[in-house]
Amino acid sequence: MIIKITRFTIIDQLKAKSFYLLLAISMGLLFVMRGCYFSSYEINGQQLESIGPVSRIIFQTILMGMLLMVSMISMKIFSRDQNDGSVHMFLSRPVKRWEYSLGRITGTWLLSSGFMFILHLTLCLIIWLHTNEMPLSYLGASIVCSVNLLFIIVTVCLFSLFLPDFISAMFAIGLLFLGFVSDGGYKVLSSELLTALAPSVADPSLTPWRIFYPKLFMVQVYADSLINQTKFVGIGPIHPLLNIFVFIILLTLLTLFIFNKKEI
């Protein structure tokens, strides 16, 4: 039943012409900006191409845009079904509430991850056209970053069960922003450059909440280390992927529990 509802969710979203229009516009923008990849700059008398740094920035920009997009899509997963009667159609059949919820969440996640993967694949093709090398590490990093999409979807779905749709999306974006400010600020303050320039400001204390807070930012840092093939240095003893997976499981269980008790 979960697979059937997942399939129905994907097909339902693909029926919207705006989906294909947005995908075409996004891919078109990547090709329009291809001139940025071919620029070069000089450091210490050495001519360096900017395709590496620029492509990594665009990779993260695509991900940030997808995080905002899935938060807008996820906020109406349950409310739209309840308003148009789809939830009654599902639950009138031999479908359990937890199967319905997981199917809707999984379908939205697979569709949004596929959308992001296509854009990252387009980025890889642009790099391949310029360097004659296919950077497959970008595709692996895209799969890693899809975990962040799942976290946002589950979080928005949970908040939407007891908050207005737009407010639930804003709460999820607020959690994302707070994590980026906290972890990003910590990485900057503990960097070697700032330690050398301002030792009194650098090396902030690692408080417990920073260790256990959802590591969305660090997942993206980990993905960037895969692209750049550098050593990943995390925050705290827990790997960010494990941290996010634990939160996803807990939030999903809480979503299923509340939805099961919710009057429809």
Short mmCIF file of C-alpha atoms in Angstrom, two decimals:
data_model
loop_
_atom_site.label_atom_id
_atom_site.label_comp_id
_atom_site.label_asym_id
_atom_site.label_seq_id
_atom_site.Cartn_x
_atom_site.Cartn_y
_atom_site.Cartn_z
CA MET A 1 0.00 0.00 0.00
CA ILE A 2 2.87 2.37 0.76
CA ILE A 3 4.35 1.73 -2.70
CA LYS A 4 0.97 2.27 -4.37
CA ILE A 5 0.37 5.57 -2.54
CA THR A 6 3.95 6.65 -3.28
CA ARG A 7 3.38 5.95 -6.98
CA PHE A 8 0.06 7.81 -6.92
CA THR A 9 1.70 10.81 -5.23
CA ILE A 10 4.44 11.02 -7.88
CA ILE A 11 1.96 10.66 -10.76
CA ASP A 12 -0.35 13.24 -9.19
CA GLN A 13 2.46 15.79 -8.92
CA LEU A 14 3.69 15.06 -12.45
CA LYS A 15 0.28 15.94 -13.87
CA ALA A 16 0.93 19.60 -13.10
CA LYS A 17 2.34 21.43 -16.13
CA SER A 18 4.05 23.89 -13.79
CA PHE A 19 6.38 21.08 -12.67
CA TYR A 20 7.81 20.64 -16.18
CA LEU A 21 7.92 24.40 -16.72
CA LEU A 22 9.91 24.93 -13.52
CA LEU A 23 12.28 22.10 -14.42
CA ALA A 24 12.84 23.52 -17.91
CA ILE A 25 13.44 27.03 -16.56
CA SER A 26 15.89 25.74 -13.94
CA MET A 27 17.87 23.73 -16.49
CA GLY A 28 17.83 26.68 -18.87
CA LEU A 29 19.26 28.97 -16.20
CA LEU A 30 22.12 26.55 -15.60
CA PHE A 31 23.06 26.66 -19.29
CA VAL A 32 22.56 30.43 -19.51
CA MET A 33 25.03 30.90 -16.65
CA ARG A 34 27.61 28.63 -18.29
CA GLY A 35 29.76 31.70 -18.99
CA CYS A 36 30.51 31.87 -15.28
CA TYR A 37 32.23 28.48 -15.51
CA PHE A 38 34.67 29.59 -18.18
CA SER A 39 36.05 32.64 -16.40
CA SER A 40 39.47 32.52 -14.79
CA TYR A 41 41.35 34.41 -12.12
CA GLU A 42 44.94 34.82 -11.01
CA ILE A 43 46.36 34.10 -7.56
CA ASN A 44 50.08 34.58 -6.77
CA GLY A 45 50.85 34.77 -10.48
CA GLN A 46 49.12 31.47 -11.26
CA GLN A 47 46.17 31.35 -13.66
CA LEU A 48 43.36 29.30 -12.13
CA GLU A 49 40.05 28.31 -13.62
CA SER A 50 36.93 29.03 -11.63
CA ILE A 51 34.91 26.04 -12.80
CA GLY A 52 35.60 24.14 -9.56
CA PRO A 53 34.59 26.78 -6.98
CA VAL A 54 31.75 28.18 -9.11
CA SER A 55 30.25 24.76 -9.79
CA ARG A 56 30.33 23.91 -6.08
CA ILE A 57 28.55 27.18 -5.26
CA ILE A 58 25.90 26.46 -7.90
CA PHE A 59 25.53 22.92 -6.53
CA GLN A 60 24.70 24.32 -3.09
CA THR A 61 22.44 27.00 -4.61
CA ILE A 62 20.38 24.29 -6.32
CA LEU A 63 20.05 22.47 -3.01
CA MET A 64 18.95 25.60 -1.15
CA GLY A 65 16.33 26.29 -3.79
CA MET A 66 15.06 22.71 -3.48
CA LEU A 67 14.82 23.02 0.30
CA LEU A 68 12.59 26.07 -0.10
CA MET A 69 10.54 24.37 -2.81
CA VAL A 70 9.86 21.17 -0.85
CA SER A 71 8.83 23.17 2.20
CA MET A 72 6.16 24.88 0.07
CA ILE A 73 5.02 21.56 -1.43
CA SER A 74 5.01 19.64 1.85
CA MET A 75 2.85 22.11 3.73
CA LYS A 76 -0.19 21.10 1.63
CA ILE A 77 0.27 17.33 1.54
CA PHE A 78 -2.32 16.59 4.22
CA SER A 79 -4.48 19.73 4.08
CA ARG A 80 -5.08 19.49 0.33
CA ASP A 81 -6.13 15.84 0.59
CA GLN A 82 -8.50 16.68 3.41
CA ASN A 83 -10.04 19.62 1.53
CA ASP A 84 -10.64 17.76 -1.74
CA GLY A 85 -11.68 14.50 -0.08
CA SER A 86 -8.70 12.44 -1.26
CA VAL A 87 -7.87 11.31 2.26
CA HIS A 88 -11.35 9.83 2.63
CA MET A 89 -10.91 8.00 -0.67
CA PHE A 90 -7.65 6.47 0.53
CA LEU A 91 -8.80 5.55 4.04
CA SER A 92 -12.11 4.09 2.84
CA ARG A 93 -10.04 1.34 1.26
CA PRO A 94 -7.88 -1.22 3.14
CA VAL A 95 -5.26 1.44 3.81
CA LYS A 96 -3.99 2.24 7.29
CA ARG A 97 -3.29 5.77 8.30
CA TRP A 98 0.43 5.18 8.75
CA GLU A 99 0.61 3.65 5.27
CA TYR A 100 -1.11 6.68 3.80
CA SER A 101 1.20 9.10 5.63
CA LEU A 102 4.40 7.27 4.71
CA GLY A 103 3.28 6.92 1.10
CA ARG A 104 2.60 10.63 0.76
CA ILE A 105 5.90 11.60 2.42
CA THR A 106 7.94 9.06 0.42
CA GLY A 107 6.37 10.07 -2.89
CA THR A 108 7.08 13.76 -2.27
CA TRP A 109 10.66 12.97 -1.26
CA LEU A 110 11.40 10.76 -4.29
CA LEU A 111 9.94 13.32 -6.69
CA SER A 112 11.83 16.27 -5.20
CA SER A 113 15.06 14.25 -4.98
CA GLY A 114 14.67 13.28 -8.62
CA PHE A 115 14.10 16.93 -9.56
CA MET A 116 17.27 17.95 -7.72
CA PHE A 117 19.23 15.04 -9.18
CA ILE A 118 18.31 16.12 -12.73
CA LEU A 119 19.54 19.66 -12.04
CA HIS A 120 22.78 18.37 -10.52
CA LEU A 121 23.18 16.02 -13.51
CA THR A 122 22.77 19.04 -15.80
CA LEU A 123 25.52 20.75 -13.82
CA CYS A 124 27.74 17.69 -14.33
CA LEU A 125 27.10 17.76 -18.07
CA ILE A 126 28.12 21.42 -18.25
CA ILE A 127 31.36 20.63 -16.39
CA TRP A 128 31.94 17.63 -18.67
CA LEU A 129 31.53 19.80 -21.77
CA HIS A 130 34.21 22.14 -20.41
CA THR A 131 36.71 19.65 -18.93
CA ASN A 132 35.95 16.40 -20.84
CA GLU A 133 35.68 14.70 -17.44
CA MET A 134 32.40 13.57 -15.88
CA PRO A 135 32.46 14.60 -12.17
CA LEU A 136 30.46 11.69 -10.74
CA SER A 137 31.21 12.93 -7.22
CA TYR A 138 28.54 15.61 -7.78
CA LEU A 139 25.92 12.92 -8.26
CA GLY A 140 26.97 11.10 -5.10
CA ALA A 141 26.85 14.39 -3.21
CA SER A 142 23.35 15.00 -4.61
CA ILE A 143 22.15 11.67 -3.17
CA VAL A 144 23.68 12.60 0.20
CA CYS A 145 21.92 15.99 0.18
CA SER A 146 18.55 14.35 -0.52
CA VAL A 147 18.57 13.42 3.18
CA ASN A 148 18.10 17.12 3.97
CA LEU A 149 15.06 17.21 1.67
CA LEU A 150 13.51 14.30 3.56
CA PHE A 151 14.11 16.05 6.89
CA ILE A 152 12.37 19.23 5.70
CA ILE A 153 9.43 17.26 4.27
CA VAL A 154 8.86 15.31 7.47
CA THR A 155 9.26 18.43 9.62
CA VAL A 156 6.77 20.46 7.57
CA CYS A 157 4.28 17.57 7.54
CA LEU A 158 4.53 17.30 11.31
CA PHE A 159 3.98 21.02 11.89
CA SER A 160 1.12 21.12 9.36
CA LEU A 161 -0.91 18.74 11.53
CA PHE A 162 -1.48 21.42 14.16
CA LEU A 163 -0.39 24.70 12.50
CA PRO A 164 -1.56 26.61 9.40
CA ASP A 165 0.19 25.52 6.23
CA PHE A 166 2.35 28.59 5.66
CA ILE A 167 3.33 28.84 9.34
CA SER A 168 4.43 25.18 9.33
CA ALA A 169 6.70 25.86 6.35
CA MET A 170 8.13 28.96 8.04
CA PHE A 171 8.88 26.99 11.22
CA ALA A 172 10.79 24.38 9.22
CA ILE A 173 12.72 27.08 7.34
CA GLY A 174 13.46 28.71 10.71
CA LEU A 175 14.97 25.45 11.99
CA LEU A 176 17.05 25.27 8.82
CA PHE A 177 18.23 28.88 9.16
CA LEU A 178 19.12 28.48 12.86
CA GLY A 179 21.18 25.39 12.11
CA PHE A 180 23.02 27.14 9.30
CA VAL A 181 23.81 30.14 11.49
CA SER A 182 24.92 27.97 14.43
CA ASP A 183 27.03 25.38 12.60
CA GLY A 184 28.24 27.81 9.93
CA GLY A 185 29.23 30.35 12.56
CA TYR A 186 31.03 27.71 14.59
CA LYS A 187 33.00 26.50 11.54
CA VAL A 188 34.04 30.08 10.74
CA LEU A 189 35.01 30.96 14.31
CA SER A 190 37.04 27.77 14.71
CA SER A 191 38.80 28.08 11.34
CA GLU A 192 42.60 28.25 11.23
CA LEU A 193 42.57 31.63 9.51
CA LEU A 194 40.44 33.32 12.18
CA THR A 195 42.40 31.58 14.92
CA ALA A 196 45.58 33.14 13.58
CA LEU A 197 44.08 36.60 13.02
CA ALA A 198 41.94 36.89 16.16
CA PRO A 199 42.68 34.16 18.70
CA SER A 200 40.50 35.84 21.34
CA VAL A 201 37.44 35.59 19.09
CA ALA A 202 38.08 32.16 17.62
CA ASP A 203 37.58 28.70 19.12
CA PRO A 204 34.08 29.07 20.63
CA SER A 205 32.86 26.55 23.19
CA LEU A 206 30.92 23.61 21.76
CA THR A 207 27.70 23.62 23.78
CA PRO A 208 25.62 20.40 24.01
CA TRP A 209 22.72 21.76 21.95
CA ARG A 210 25.10 22.44 19.07
CA ILE A 211 26.20 18.80 19.12
CA PHE A 212 22.67 17.37 18.98
CA TYR A 213 20.92 20.04 16.87
CA PRO A 214 19.93 18.81 13.37
CA LYS A 215 23.11 18.97 11.30
CA LEU A 216 21.61 20.08 7.99
CA PHE A 217 24.47 22.49 7.32
CA MET A 218 27.10 19.85 8.11
CA VAL A 219 25.46 17.38 5.72
CA GLN A 220 26.02 19.94 2.97
CA VAL A 221 29.60 20.46 4.14
CA TYR A 222 30.09 16.70 3.98
CA ALA A 223 28.66 16.63 0.45
CA ASP A 224 31.04 19.42 -0.55
CA SER A 225 33.97 17.42 0.84
CA LEU A 226 32.94 14.54 -1.43
CA ILE A 227 32.93 16.88 -4.43
CA ASN A 228 36.22 18.53 -3.52
CA GLN A 229 37.74 15.22 -2.35
CA THR A 230 38.96 16.71 0.91
CA LYS A 231 38.89 15.44 4.46
CA PHE A 232 35.62 16.10 6.26
CA VAL A 233 35.81 17.66 9.73
CA GLY A 234 32.51 17.56 11.57
CA ILE A 235 31.15 19.11 14.74
CA GLY A 236 30.99 16.80 17.70
CA PRO A 237 31.41 13.00 17.82
CA ILE A 238 28.30 12.16 15.75
CA HIS A 239 28.42 12.09 11.95
CA PRO A 240 25.87 14.55 10.49
CA LEU A 241 24.19 11.85 8.38
CA LEU A 242 23.57 9.74 11.47
CA ASN A 243 22.32 12.82 13.31
CA ILE A 244 19.81 13.64 10.54
CA PHE A 245 18.65 10.03 10.18
CA VAL A 246 17.86 9.85 13.91
CA PHE A 247 15.84 13.07 13.70
CA ILE A 248 14.01 11.83 10.59
CA ILE A 249 13.00 8.60 12.35
CA LEU A 250 11.84 10.43 15.48
CA LEU A 251 9.91 13.10 13.56
CA THR A 252 8.33 10.48 11.28
CA LEU A 253 7.15 8.41 14.25
CA LEU A 254 5.74 11.54 15.88
CA THR A 255 3.98 12.50 12.63
CA LEU A 256 2.42 9.04 12.32
CA PHE A 257 1.30 9.09 15.96
CA ILE A 258 -0.35 12.53 15.74
CA PHE A 259 -1.95 11.80 12.36
CA ASN A 260 -3.34 8.53 13.74
CA LYS A 261 -5.01 10.46 16.59
CA LYS A 262 -6.16 13.34 14.39
CA GLU A 263 -9.87 13.61 13.58
CA ILE A 264 -10.53 13.55 9.83
#
